[in-house]
Amino acid sequence: MQDKNALLRTLPQVEELLEQPCLAPALEALPRQLVVEAARAAVADARQALLAGNASAAPSAEGIAQAAYLRTLALGQRSLRRVVNASGVIVHTNLGRSPLAASAIEAVNDVIAGYSTLEYDTAAMARGSRHAHCEQLICALTGAQAAIAVNNNAAAVMMVLSQFAAGWEAVVSRGEEVEIGGSFRIPDIMAQSHAQMVEVGATNKTHASDYRRALGPQTAMLLKVHRSNFRLVGFTEEVGVAELAAIAAEENARRSADEPRVLVYEDQGSGAFIRLDCFGSYAEPAVRESLDAGADIVSFSGDKLLGGPQAGIIVGRRELIDQLKRNPLARALRLDKMTLAALEATLRLYLEPQRALREIPTLRMLATPASELLPRAQALLAALQKALPAGCARLELAEEVSRAGGGALPMCDIPSWAVSIAFERGSALECQRYMTSGRELPVVGRISREQLLLDVRTLLSAEEESEAVAAVAEYFAAL
Ligand SMILES: *Cc1c(COP(=O)(O)O)cnc(C)c1O
């Protein structure tokens, strides 16, 4: 105990730290308050380490000032900022899912710098509806009668269930009670929206007869949930939308006019407008196919395979969508003007599918063949060879697989090219830590078998490739 107290007394004062040369640039660049706060926190960390018995000697003033300096870097920069994604995961949920197309960025900029037609009908010179900006486009692209876009697809599911199944029964297959991530689980969302969940079938197999048996006077909905982030393989069976629609139609024909209709609702998750043939049988179902098969309502995300901003899009029969528009949740979950601008511009690109494939980054990255990535990986390799000191790492081209991410195409290996870095000095983990937490523009790679991989598929520009090179070079320089 005596020893510890003696050690604690050797810790430097905050004022002493501020004299250290390594904090001079921070004092120049930042308000003094922030630097003092960082120094205080760094001393507190050192004190904690001593008290916990993790250190036998107090760190030097210079060491603590270095730690304080790292803290000032974090305090001085924006928290939400750009990242270079070299992980090869295209719709990376932690990294903001889909980058926007240039025309979507332009539309956002145009709308946020001044006033806009958000709820103004220029023809009528009167109040308009914010739903109007995207609805016709969505209908044209999916064949739906009507559409509404809300905050995200989780909100869409919540809203559809509480509008049409609250106080009633909704039937769902045990093979589709999925967890999407975070706290979004089908059974929980059912409970939250006051729908009575009726589970049918087994984990691996659900038959049409299971749904038929579950039907009763309280049934309001047959819910189908797309298995976005996993696949069932082997001895499996599921009931498609067409068959669910037939089952609902039989039941509705039996019901009298004053009883509610049984609705078929598909939560499609990713919701593609274009079937990407490059993925063959793994291709995600398109929204239009589900409507054509007889779904009354379909919902899907705006920022997964669609490649737009965060949004949840609900399409379906007009009288149903009209009811949703009048639901108070539509007000609570409505989109803001930035998102609406980005969504409308993204949807416009889909009117010319070839243009969508070229200009929507998510689609472009998904569809680029590996052969086109090879020259880019070779250029990245050459740039790294030039930038890194000799003898610090072995660099190689690596035939790799990218992932769609975002809970889409889970089984689909997308052939890609990466540069693999095997470390002679330092390690892949340390390098990744440096690249993400040690610099203002984080670069996120992928670690596999102690090697750091930089997958060129998700690098969006030559500038980002240079940033990745610079980040690795800085790591070796700092070693
Ligand atoms: C991703 C997903 C959701 C949630 O969508 P968000 O847009 O992330 O809110 C809901 N259902 C399924 C099937 C999904 O794949």
PDB file of N, CA and C in Angstrom, residues 147-208:
ATOM      1  N   ALA A 147     -47.358   3.360 -52.390  1.00  0.00           N
ATOM      2  CA  ALA A 147     -46.145   3.149 -51.604  1.00  0.00           C
ATOM      3  C   ALA A 147     -45.990   4.241 -50.556  1.00  0.00           C
ATOM      4  N   ILE A 148     -45.264   3.918 -49.500  1.00  0.00           N
ATOM      5  CA  ILE A 148     -44.893   4.917 -48.495  1.00  0.00           C
ATOM      6  C   ILE A 148     -43.499   4.545 -47.990  1.00  0.00           C
ATOM      7  N   ALA A 149     -42.687   5.566 -47.731  1.00  0.00           N
ATOM      8  CA  ALA A 149     -41.337   5.298 -47.216  1.00  0.00           C
ATOM      9  C   ALA A 149     -41.227   5.869 -45.815  1.00  0.00           C
ATOM     10  N   VAL A 150     -40.665   5.088 -44.908  1.00  0.00           N
ATOM     11  CA  VAL A 150     -40.469   5.522 -43.522  1.00  0.00           C
ATOM     12  C   VAL A 150     -38.992   5.367 -43.139  1.00  0.00           C
ATOM     13  N   ASN A 151     -38.726   5.540 -41.839  1.00  0.00           N
ATOM     14  CA  ASN A 151     -37.346   5.661 -41.357  1.00  0.00           C
ATOM     15  C   ASN A 151     -36.407   4.492 -41.688  1.00  0.00           C
ATOM     16  N   ASN A 152     -36.876   3.284 -41.552  1.00  0.00           N
ATOM     17  CA  ASN A 152     -36.090   2.120 -41.973  1.00  0.00           C
ATOM     18  C   ASN A 152     -37.039   0.929 -42.059  1.00  0.00           C
ATOM     19  N   ASN A 153     -36.515  -0.213 -42.458  1.00  0.00           N
ATOM     20  CA  ASN A 153     -37.413  -1.340 -42.648  1.00  0.00           C
ATOM     21  C   ASN A 153     -37.922  -1.888 -41.316  1.00  0.00           C
ATOM     22  N   ALA A 154     -37.135  -1.754 -40.256  1.00  0.00           N
ATOM     23  CA  ALA A 154     -37.628  -2.176 -38.944  1.00  0.00           C
ATOM     24  C   ALA A 154     -38.883  -1.371 -38.590  1.00  0.00           C
ATOM     25  N   ALA A 155     -38.844  -0.067 -38.874  1.00  0.00           N
ATOM     26  CA  ALA A 155     -40.010   0.782 -38.625  1.00  0.00           C
ATOM     27  C   ALA A 155     -41.180   0.355 -39.511  1.00  0.00           C
ATOM     28  N   ALA A 156     -40.858  -0.030 -40.743  1.00  0.00           N
ATOM     29  CA  ALA A 156     -41.909  -0.454 -41.679  1.00  0.00           C
ATOM     30  C   ALA A 156     -42.622  -1.705 -41.161  1.00  0.00           C
ATOM     31  N   VAL A 157     -41.837  -2.671 -40.674  1.00  0.00           N
ATOM     32  CA  VAL A 157     -42.425  -3.922 -40.170  1.00  0.00           C
ATOM     33  C   VAL A 157     -43.326  -3.611 -38.980  1.00  0.00           C
ATOM     34  N   MET A 158     -42.796  -2.784 -38.083  1.00  0.00           N
ATOM     35  CA  MET A 158     -43.528  -2.372 -36.885  1.00  0.00           C
ATOM     36  C   MET A 158     -44.874  -1.737 -37.257  1.00  0.00           C
ATOM     37  N   MET A 159     -44.810  -0.862 -38.248  1.00  0.00           N
ATOM     38  CA  MET A 159     -45.990  -0.111 -38.638  1.00  0.00           C
ATOM     39  C   MET A 159     -47.029  -1.019 -39.308  1.00  0.00           C
ATOM     40  N   VAL A 160     -46.577  -1.893 -40.184  1.00  0.00           N
ATOM     41  CA  VAL A 160     -47.513  -2.791 -40.883  1.00  0.00           C
ATOM     42  C   VAL A 160     -48.177  -3.730 -39.878  1.00  0.00           C
ATOM     43  N   LEU A 161     -47.384  -4.273 -38.954  1.00  0.00           N
ATOM     44  CA  LEU A 161     -47.969  -5.197 -37.967  1.00  0.00           C
ATOM     45  C   LEU A 161     -48.958  -4.464 -37.077  1.00  0.00           C
ATOM     46  N   SER A 162     -48.611  -3.262 -36.620  1.00  0.00           N
ATOM     47  CA  SER A 162     -49.542  -2.618 -35.687  1.00  0.00           C
ATOM     48  C   SER A 162     -50.784  -2.096 -36.397  1.00  0.00           C
ATOM     49  N   GLN A 163     -50.639  -1.756 -37.688  1.00  0.00           N
ATOM     50  CA  GLN A 163     -51.836  -1.315 -38.416  1.00  0.00           C
ATOM     51  C   GLN A 163     -52.797  -2.481 -38.688  1.00  0.00           C
ATOM     52  N   PHE A 164     -52.250  -3.602 -39.127  1.00  0.00           N
ATOM     53  CA  PHE A 164     -53.128  -4.663 -39.651  1.00  0.00           C
ATOM     54  C   PHE A 164     -53.251  -5.896 -38.766  1.00  0.00           C
ATOM     55  N   ALA A 165     -52.392  -6.016 -37.749  1.00  0.00           N
ATOM     56  CA  ALA A 165     -52.459  -7.257 -36.966  1.00  0.00           C
ATOM     57  C   ALA A 165     -52.590  -7.021 -35.460  1.00  0.00           C
ATOM     58  N   ALA A 166     -52.578  -5.750 -35.006  1.00  0.00           N
ATOM     59  CA  ALA A 166     -52.714  -5.500 -33.569  1.00  0.00           C
ATOM     60  C   ALA A 166     -54.062  -6.042 -33.096  1.00  0.00           C
ATOM     61  N   GLY A 167     -54.023  -6.867 -32.056  1.00  0.00           N
ATOM     62  CA  GLY A 167     -55.257  -7.451 -31.532  1.00  0.00           C
ATOM     63  C   GLY A 167     -55.737  -8.645 -32.337  1.00  0.00           C
ATOM     64  N   TRP A 168     -55.018  -8.982 -33.392  1.00  0.00           N
ATOM     65  CA  TRP A 168     -55.371 -10.134 -34.227  1.00  0.00           C
ATOM     66  C   TRP A 168     -54.204 -11.109 -34.272  1.00  0.00           C
ATOM     67  N   GLU A 169     -54.417 -12.204 -35.008  1.00  0.00           N
ATOM     68  CA  GLU A 169     -53.343 -13.189 -35.123  1.00  0.00           C
ATOM     69  C   GLU A 169     -52.593 -13.021 -36.437  1.00  0.00           C
ATOM     70  N   ALA A 170     -51.260 -13.142 -36.334  1.00  0.00           N
ATOM     71  CA  ALA A 170     -50.419 -13.147 -37.530  1.00  0.00           C
ATOM     72  C   ALA A 170     -49.661 -14.471 -37.542  1.00  0.00           C
ATOM     73  N   VAL A 171     -49.731 -15.172 -38.660  1.00  0.00           N
ATOM     74  CA  VAL A 171     -49.148 -16.509 -38.746  1.00  0.00           C
ATOM     75  C   VAL A 171     -47.764 -16.417 -39.388  1.00  0.00           C
ATOM     76  N   VAL A 172     -46.769 -17.032 -38.737  1.00  0.00           N
ATOM     77  CA  VAL A 172     -45.407 -16.997 -39.280  1.00  0.00           C
ATOM     78  C   VAL A 172     -44.757 -18.366 -39.111  1.00  0.00           C
ATOM     79  N   SER A 173     -43.934 -18.741 -40.080  1.00  0.00           N
ATOM     80  CA  SER A 173     -43.239 -20.028 -40.025  1.00  0.00           C
ATOM     81  C   SER A 173     -42.136 -19.993 -38.976  1.00  0.00           C
ATOM     82  N   ARG A 174     -41.950 -21.133 -38.278  1.00  0.00           N
ATOM     83  CA  ARG A 174     -40.854 -21.205 -37.291  1.00  0.00           C
ATOM     84  C   ARG A 174     -39.492 -21.073 -37.960  1.00  0.00           C
ATOM     85  N   GLY A 175     -39.442 -21.310 -39.252  1.00  0.00           N
ATOM     86  CA  GLY A 175     -38.181 -21.159 -39.974  1.00  0.00           C
ATOM     87  C   GLY A 175     -37.888 -19.716 -40.353  1.00  0.00           C
ATOM     88  N   GLU A 176     -38.826 -18.818 -40.033  1.00  0.00           N
ATOM     89  CA  GLU A 176     -38.643 -17.420 -40.441  1.00  0.00           C
ATOM     90  C   GLU A 176     -38.714 -16.445 -39.263  1.00  0.00           C
ATOM     91  N   GLU A 177     -38.577 -16.980 -38.053  1.00  0.00           N
ATOM     92  CA  GLU A 177     -38.580 -16.084 -36.882  1.00  0.00           C
ATOM     93  C   GLU A 177     -37.172 -15.564 -36.681  1.00  0.00           C
ATOM     94  N   VAL A 178     -36.782 -14.658 -37.540  1.00  0.00           N
ATOM     95  CA  VAL A 178     -35.366 -14.316 -37.626  1.00  0.00           C
ATOM     96  C   VAL A 178     -34.982 -13.172 -36.691  1.00  0.00           C
ATOM     97  N   GLU A 179     -33.698 -13.119 -36.401  1.00  0.00           N
ATOM     98  CA  GLU A 179     -33.106 -11.952 -35.750  1.00  0.00           C
ATOM     99  C   GLU A 179     -32.245 -11.263 -36.796  1.00  0.00           C
ATOM    100  N   ILE A 180     -32.498  -9.984 -36.976  1.00  0.00           N
ATOM    101  CA  ILE A 180     -31.780  -9.252 -38.012  1.00  0.00           C
ATOM    102  C   ILE A 180     -30.480  -8.677 -37.481  1.00  0.00           C
ATOM    103  N   GLY A 181     -30.432  -8.409 -36.203  1.00  0.00           N
ATOM    104  CA  GLY A 181     -29.240  -7.750 -35.637  1.00  0.00           C
ATOM    105  C   GLY A 181     -29.723  -6.648 -34.730  1.00  0.00           C
ATOM    106  N   GLY A 182     -28.920  -6.288 -33.761  1.00  0.00           N
ATOM    107  CA  GLY A 182     -29.401  -5.354 -32.755  1.00  0.00           C
ATOM    108  C   GLY A 182     -30.508  -6.058 -31.987  1.00  0.00           C
ATOM    109  N   SER A 183     -31.618  -5.406 -31.750  1.00  0.00           N
ATOM    110  CA  SER A 183     -32.669  -6.055 -30.975  1.00  0.00           C
ATOM    111  C   SER A 183     -33.890  -6.322 -31.842  1.00  0.00           C
ATOM    112  N   PHE A 184     -33.668  -6.471 -33.144  1.00  0.00           N
ATOM    113  CA  PHE A 184     -34.792  -6.690 -34.042  1.00  0.00           C
ATOM    114  C   PHE A 184     -35.030  -8.172 -34.255  1.00  0.00           C
ATOM    115  N   ARG A 185     -36.008  -8.723 -33.524  1.00  0.00           N
ATOM    116  CA  ARG A 185     -36.373 -10.123 -33.677  1.00  0.00           C
ATOM    117  C   ARG A 185     -37.860 -10.191 -33.946  1.00  0.00           C
ATOM    118  N   ILE A 186     -38.240 -11.066 -34.843  1.00  0.00           N
ATOM    119  CA  ILE A 186     -39.644 -11.137 -35.225  1.00  0.00           C
ATOM    120  C   ILE A 186     -40.574 -11.355 -34.015  1.00  0.00           C
ATOM    121  N   PRO A 187     -40.285 -12.310 -33.112  1.00  0.00           N
ATOM    122  CA  PRO A 187     -41.223 -12.491 -31.987  1.00  0.00           C
ATOM    123  C   PRO A 187     -41.337 -11.218 -31.132  1.00  0.00           C
ATOM    124  N   ASP A 188     -40.225 -10.508 -30.928  1.00  0.00           N
ATOM    125  CA  ASP A 188     -40.260  -9.296 -30.104  1.00  0.00           C
ATOM    126  C   ASP A 188     -41.055  -8.186 -30.773  1.00  0.00           C
ATOM    127  N   ILE A 189     -40.877  -8.053 -32.073  1.00  0.00           N
ATOM    128  CA  ILE A 189     -41.554  -6.974 -32.786  1.00  0.00           C
ATOM    129  C   ILE A 189     -43.053  -7.255 -32.868  1.00  0.00           C
ATOM    130  N   MET A 190     -43.397  -8.548 -32.913  1.00  0.00           N
ATOM    131  CA  MET A 190     -44.818  -8.940 -32.869  1.00  0.00           C
ATOM    132  C   MET A 190     -45.428  -8.502 -31.541  1.00  0.00           C
ATOM    133  N   ALA A 191     -44.703  -8.814 -30.456  1.00  0.00           N
ATOM    134  CA  ALA A 191     -45.231  -8.477 -29.127  1.00  0.00           C
ATOM    135  C   ALA A 191     -45.374  -6.962 -29.006  1.00  0.00           C
ATOM    136  N   GLN A 192     -44.363  -6.257 -29.461  1.00  0.00           N
ATOM    137  CA  GLN A 192     -44.358  -4.803 -29.374  1.00  0.00           C
ATOM    138  C   GLN A 192     -45.528  -4.180 -30.127  1.00  0.00           C
ATOM    139  N   SER A 193     -45.900  -4.803 -31.243  1.00  0.00           N
ATOM    140  CA  SER A 193     -46.986  -4.214 -32.041  1.00  0.00           C
ATOM    141  C   SER A 193     -48.342  -4.830 -31.683  1.00  0.00           C
ATOM    142  N   HIS A 194     -48.370  -5.612 -30.611  1.00  0.00           N
ATOM    143  CA  HIS A 194     -49.619  -6.206 -30.102  1.00  0.00           C
ATOM    144  C   HIS A 194     -50.273  -7.156 -31.087  1.00  0.00           C
ATOM    145  N   ALA A 195     -49.459  -7.759 -31.959  1.00  0.00           N
ATOM    146  CA  ALA A 195     -49.990  -8.818 -32.819  1.00  0.00           C
ATOM    147  C   ALA A 195     -49.782 -10.141 -32.089  1.00  0.00           C
ATOM    148  N   GLN A 196     -50.747 -11.015 -32.193  1.00  0.00           N
ATOM    149  CA  GLN A 196     -50.626 -12.330 -31.574  1.00  0.00           C
ATOM    150  C   GLN A 196     -49.894 -13.237 -32.559  1.00  0.00           C
ATOM    151  N   MET A 197     -48.701 -13.662 -32.208  1.00  0.00           N
ATOM    152  CA  MET A 197     -47.931 -14.480 -33.145  1.00  0.00           C
ATOM    153  C   MET A 197     -48.393 -15.928 -33.077  1.00  0.00           C
ATOM    154  N   VAL A 198     -48.729 -16.489 -34.236  1.00  0.00           N
ATOM    155  CA  VAL A 198     -49.067 -17.908 -34.312  1.00  0.00           C
ATOM    156  C   VAL A 198     -47.966 -18.581 -35.116  1.00  0.00           C
ATOM    157  N   GLU A 199     -47.181 -19.426 -34.441  1.00  0.00           N
ATOM    158  CA  GLU A 199     -46.044 -20.061 -35.109  1.00  0.00           C
ATOM    159  C   GLU A 199     -46.500 -21.357 -35.767  1.00  0.00           C
ATOM    160  N   VAL A 200     -46.028 -21.593 -36.974  1.00  0.00           N
ATOM    161  CA  VAL A 200     -46.387 -22.850 -37.651  1.00  0.00           C
ATOM    162  C   VAL A 200     -45.135 -23.522 -38.207  1.00  0.00           C
ATOM    163  N   GLY A 201     -45.262 -24.832 -38.433  1.00  0.00           N
ATOM    164  CA  GLY A 201     -44.182 -25.596 -39.046  1.00  0.00           C
ATOM    165  C   GLY A 201     -43.067 -25.902 -38.077  1.00  0.00           C
ATOM    166  N   ALA A 202     -41.965 -26.398 -38.639  1.00  0.00           N
ATOM    167  CA  ALA A 202     -40.772 -26.714 -37.861  1.00  0.00           C
ATOM    168  C   ALA A 202     -39.661 -25.797 -38.346  1.00  0.00           C
ATOM    169  N   THR A 203     -38.538 -25.827 -37.646  1.00  0.00           N
ATOM    170  CA  THR A 203     -37.436 -24.944 -38.020  1.00  0.00           C
ATOM    171  C   THR A 203     -37.051 -25.118 -39.489  1.00  0.00           C
ATOM    172  N   ASN A 204     -36.974 -26.394 -39.927  1.00  0.00           N
ATOM    173  CA  ASN A 204     -36.486 -26.619 -41.294  1.00  0.00           C
ATOM    174  C   ASN A 204     -37.596 -26.757 -42.325  1.00  0.00           C
ATOM    175  N   LYS A 205     -38.794 -27.153 -41.890  1.00  0.00           N
ATOM    176  CA  LYS A 205     -39.839 -27.390 -42.888  1.00  0.00           C
ATOM    177  C   LYS A 205     -41.169 -26.801 -42.452  1.00  0.00           C
ATOM    178  N   THR A 206     -41.756 -26.034 -43.343  1.00  0.00           N
ATOM    179  CA  THR A 206     -43.126 -25.569 -43.125  1.00  0.00           C
ATOM    180  C   THR A 206     -43.909 -25.843 -44.396  1.00  0.00           C
ATOM    181  N   HIS A 207     -45.098 -26.444 -44.247  1.00  0.00           N
ATOM    182  CA  HIS A 207     -45.918 -26.817 -45.408  1.00  0.00           C
ATOM    183  C   HIS A 207     -47.132 -25.900 -45.509  1.00  0.00           C
ATOM    184  N   ALA A 208     -47.745 -25.888 -46.689  1.00  0.00           N
ATOM    185  CA  ALA A 208     -48.963 -25.096 -46.878  1.00  0.00           C
ATOM    186  C   ALA A 208     -50.039 -25.538 -45.882  1.00  0.00           C
TER     187      ALA A 208
END
